[in-house]
Amino acid sequence: MSLEERISQDIKTAMLAQDKVRLDALRAIKSAILLAKTEGEHKDTLAPESEARLLQKQYKQRKESAEQYVQAGRQELADKELAEAAIIEEYMPKMLSADELKAELVKIIGQVGAKAPSDLGKVMGVASKLLAGRADGKAISDMAKQLLGGS
C-alpha cells in the first residue's frame, strides 16, 4: 500500500473517530503529496525517497512553527503543532542512528574514494541520494566532514 493510499485510509478512520488533530495532520500530508504529484515528474506516484523528503519537510515545518509559537507565548498553538508533528512522524521511515549513519558514510567514502575535506561534495552527492529520508541533510554533512577530517 502506497503512502497516499495509507493516508487516505487513515483520513477516513480519523473522520469516523472525530480526531481533529490527526485529521488536520493527515490532510496536510495528503495535500503535500497531491501538490508534489502535480508539480513535476511524478505524475502517477511519488518515489519512496520523495515521500520521505516530503514527510521530513512537513515534520520540520511543524517543529519550527511550534518553536515560534512558544517564543510568542502561544503554548496552545505550539501544542497543536507538536501533536501534528508526532502524527507525521508515525509515517516517516525509520531514521538512522549516529552509528548507522557513520557506517553508511564510511562505505560511501570508500566507494567514492574521498580522502580529504575537499572531496565533501562528491560524498554528499552520493550520500544525499542513498540516505534520503533516513537521515537529515545536516547530520549527513556534519558526519561526512568529521570523517574526512574537516571538522
mmCIF file of C-alpha atoms in Angstrom:
data_model
loop_
_atom_site.group_PDB
_atom_site.id
_atom_site.type_symbol
_atom_site.label_atom_id
_atom_site.label_comp_id
_atom_site.label_asym_id
_atom_site.label_seq_id
_atom_site.Cartn_x
_atom_site.Cartn_y
_atom_site.Cartn_z
ATOM 1 C CA MET A 1 0.000 0.000 0.000
ATOM 2 C CA SER A 2 1.448 3.359 -1.029
ATOM 3 C CA LEU A 3 1.765 6.259 1.384
ATOM 4 C CA GLU A 4 -1.054 8.109 -0.377
ATOM 5 C CA GLU A 5 -3.417 5.121 -0.045
ATOM 6 C CA ARG A 6 -2.448 4.673 3.595
ATOM 7 C CA ILE A 7 -3.071 8.371 4.310
ATOM 8 C CA SER A 8 -6.472 8.255 2.563
ATOM 9 C CA GLN A 9 -7.463 5.224 4.619
ATOM 10 C CA ASP A 10 -6.306 6.875 7.839
ATOM 11 C CA ILE A 11 -8.197 10.085 6.975
ATOM 12 C CA LYS A 12 -11.403 8.047 6.852
ATOM 13 C CA THR A 13 -10.557 6.438 10.191
ATOM 14 C CA ALA A 14 -9.790 9.831 11.759
ATOM 15 C CA MET A 15 -13.081 11.227 10.448
ATOM 16 C CA LEU A 16 -15.022 8.362 11.991
ATOM 17 C CA ALA A 17 -13.157 8.796 15.279
ATOM 18 C CA GLN A 18 -13.647 12.594 15.086
ATOM 19 C CA ASP A 19 -9.943 13.081 15.811
ATOM 20 C CA LYS A 20 -9.477 16.653 14.574
ATOM 21 C CA VAL A 21 -5.723 16.952 15.195
ATOM 22 C CA ARG A 22 -4.962 13.679 13.375
ATOM 23 C CA LEU A 23 -7.334 14.654 10.578
ATOM 24 C CA ASP A 24 -5.630 18.043 10.111
ATOM 25 C CA ALA A 25 -2.167 16.452 10.009
ATOM 26 C CA LEU A 26 -3.237 13.741 7.556
ATOM 27 C CA ARG A 27 -4.972 16.241 5.291
ATOM 28 C CA ALA A 28 -1.807 18.358 5.236
ATOM 29 C CA ILE A 29 0.243 15.310 4.194
ATOM 30 C CA LYS A 30 -2.284 14.368 1.505
ATOM 31 C CA SER A 31 -2.301 17.941 0.206
ATOM 32 C CA ALA A 32 1.510 17.987 0.025
ATOM 33 C CA ILE A 33 1.521 14.648 -1.831
ATOM 34 C CA LEU A 34 -1.032 15.856 -4.382
ATOM 35 C CA LEU A 35 0.876 19.115 -4.843
ATOM 36 C CA ALA A 36 4.154 17.242 -5.395
ATOM 37 C CA LYS A 37 2.494 14.930 -7.915
ATOM 38 C CA THR A 38 1.067 17.801 -9.968
ATOM 39 C CA GLU A 39 4.249 19.894 -9.797
ATOM 40 C CA GLY A 40 6.743 17.786 -11.622
ATOM 41 C CA GLU A 41 7.866 14.499 -12.971
ATOM 42 C CA HIS A 42 5.798 12.429 -10.509
ATOM 43 C CA LYS A 43 2.530 12.280 -12.451
ATOM 44 C CA ASP A 44 1.324 8.902 -11.164
ATOM 45 C CA THR A 45 3.116 8.107 -7.933
ATOM 46 C CA LEU A 46 5.895 9.501 -5.810
ATOM 47 C CA ALA A 47 9.121 7.587 -5.306
ATOM 48 C CA PRO A 48 9.704 6.454 -1.710
ATOM 49 C CA GLU A 49 12.599 8.935 -1.408
ATOM 50 C CA SER A 50 10.308 11.786 -2.478
ATOM 51 C CA GLU A 51 7.678 10.674 0.020
ATOM 52 C CA ALA A 52 10.282 10.579 2.782
ATOM 53 C CA ARG A 53 11.564 14.059 1.892
ATOM 54 C CA LEU A 54 8.012 15.376 1.799
ATOM 55 C CA LEU A 55 7.251 13.928 5.239
ATOM 56 C CA GLN A 56 10.509 15.307 6.637
ATOM 57 C CA LYS A 57 9.630 18.745 5.302
ATOM 58 C CA GLN A 58 6.164 18.606 6.877
ATOM 59 C CA TYR A 59 7.662 17.413 10.168
ATOM 60 C CA LYS A 60 10.321 20.121 10.187
ATOM 61 C CA GLN A 61 7.709 22.815 9.429
ATOM 62 C CA ARG A 62 5.617 21.721 12.417
ATOM 63 C CA LYS A 63 8.636 21.723 14.736
ATOM 64 C CA GLU A 64 9.733 25.197 13.602
ATOM 65 C CA SER A 65 6.199 26.565 13.940
ATOM 66 C CA ALA A 66 5.958 25.148 17.448
ATOM 67 C CA GLU A 67 9.222 26.885 18.409
ATOM 68 C CA GLN A 68 7.944 30.199 17.080
ATOM 69 C CA TYR A 69 4.632 29.819 18.911
ATOM 70 C CA VAL A 70 6.463 29.093 22.176
ATOM 71 C CA GLN A 71 8.623 32.196 21.704
ATOM 72 C CA ALA A 72 5.470 34.234 21.047
ATOM 73 C CA GLY A 73 3.828 32.846 24.200
ATOM 74 C CA ARG A 74 1.157 30.834 22.341
ATOM 75 C CA GLN A 75 1.546 27.460 24.037
ATOM 76 C CA GLU A 76 -1.837 26.080 22.861
ATOM 77 C CA LEU A 77 -0.841 26.563 19.218
ATOM 78 C CA ALA A 78 2.608 25.097 19.891
ATOM 79 C CA ASP A 79 0.980 22.020 21.449
ATOM 80 C CA LYS A 80 -1.217 21.562 18.361
ATOM 81 C CA GLU A 81 1.820 21.789 16.051
ATOM 82 C CA LEU A 82 3.767 19.299 18.183
ATOM 83 C CA ALA A 83 0.814 16.889 18.161
ATOM 84 C CA GLU A 84 0.667 17.106 14.362
ATOM 85 C CA ALA A 85 4.449 16.586 14.166
ATOM 86 C CA ALA A 86 4.093 13.406 16.232
ATOM 87 C CA ILE A 87 1.407 12.132 13.854
ATOM 88 C CA ILE A 88 3.548 12.928 10.800
ATOM 89 C CA GLU A 89 6.493 11.168 12.453
ATOM 90 C CA GLU A 90 4.448 7.929 12.532
ATOM 91 C CA TYR A 91 4.560 7.849 8.720
ATOM 92 C CA MET A 92 8.245 8.725 8.352
ATOM 93 C CA PRO A 93 10.738 5.963 7.594
ATOM 94 C CA LYS A 94 12.970 4.924 10.484
ATOM 95 C CA MET A 95 15.850 7.355 10.828
ATOM 96 C CA LEU A 96 19.426 6.096 11.029
ATOM 97 C CA SER A 97 21.194 6.287 14.366
ATOM 98 C CA ALA A 98 24.532 8.119 14.553
ATOM 99 C CA ASP A 99 26.429 4.806 14.421
ATOM 100 C CA GLU A 100 24.419 3.532 11.440
ATOM 101 C CA LEU A 101 24.924 6.859 9.654
ATOM 102 C CA LYS A 102 28.670 6.696 10.298
ATOM 103 C CA ALA A 103 28.855 3.133 8.925
ATOM 104 C CA GLU A 104 26.927 4.118 5.775
ATOM 105 C CA LEU A 105 29.141 7.163 5.226
ATOM 106 C CA VAL A 106 32.331 5.115 5.668
ATOM 107 C CA LYS A 107 31.073 2.802 2.894
ATOM 108 C CA ILE A 108 30.203 5.752 0.648
ATOM 109 C CA ILE A 109 33.572 7.431 1.259
ATOM 110 C CA GLY A 110 35.269 4.158 0.275
ATOM 111 C CA GLN A 111 33.186 3.845 -2.910
ATOM 112 C CA VAL A 112 33.813 7.442 -3.959
ATOM 113 C CA GLY A 113 37.481 7.317 -2.994
ATOM 114 C CA ALA A 114 37.296 10.510 -0.961
ATOM 115 C CA LYS A 115 40.380 11.281 1.081
ATOM 116 C CA ALA A 116 40.251 14.965 2.022
ATOM 117 C CA PRO A 117 37.708 17.575 3.121
ATOM 118 C CA SER A 118 37.786 18.917 -0.448
ATOM 119 C CA ASP A 119 36.002 15.702 -1.542
ATOM 120 C CA LEU A 120 32.950 16.531 0.587
ATOM 121 C CA GLY A 121 30.887 17.448 -2.488
ATOM 122 C CA LYS A 122 31.395 14.009 -4.038
ATOM 123 C CA VAL A 123 30.441 12.268 -0.804
ATOM 124 C CA MET A 124 27.387 14.463 -0.236
ATOM 125 C CA GLY A 125 26.130 13.892 -3.784
ATOM 126 C CA VAL A 126 26.049 10.132 -3.322
ATOM 127 C CA ALA A 127 25.051 10.179 0.356
ATOM 128 C CA SER A 128 22.102 12.520 -0.086
ATOM 129 C CA LYS A 129 20.645 10.194 -2.736
ATOM 130 C CA LEU A 130 21.269 6.945 -0.856
ATOM 131 C CA LEU A 131 20.258 8.191 2.579
ATOM 132 C CA ALA A 132 17.305 10.363 1.531
ATOM 133 C CA GLY A 133 14.566 10.175 4.117
ATOM 134 C CA ARG A 134 16.662 8.101 6.504
ATOM 135 C CA ALA A 135 18.960 10.878 7.722
ATOM 136 C CA ASP A 136 18.816 14.648 7.932
ATOM 137 C CA GLY A 137 20.990 16.501 5.405
ATOM 138 C CA LYS A 138 22.741 18.495 8.119
ATOM 139 C CA ALA A 139 23.542 15.324 10.075
ATOM 140 C CA ILE A 140 24.959 13.711 6.927
ATOM 141 C CA SER A 141 27.069 16.781 6.190
ATOM 142 C CA ASP A 142 28.398 17.095 9.740
ATOM 143 C CA MET A 143 29.317 13.407 9.960
ATOM 144 C CA ALA A 144 30.947 13.433 6.500
ATOM 145 C CA LYS A 145 33.048 16.485 7.439
ATOM 146 C CA GLN A 146 34.123 14.752 10.635
ATOM 147 C CA LEU A 147 35.071 11.545 8.796
ATOM 148 C CA LEU A 148 37.009 13.459 6.144
ATOM 149 C CA GLY A 149 38.918 15.350 8.810
ATOM 150 C CA GLY A 150 37.432 18.751 8.133
ATOM 151 C CA SER A 151 35.625 19.239 11.435
#
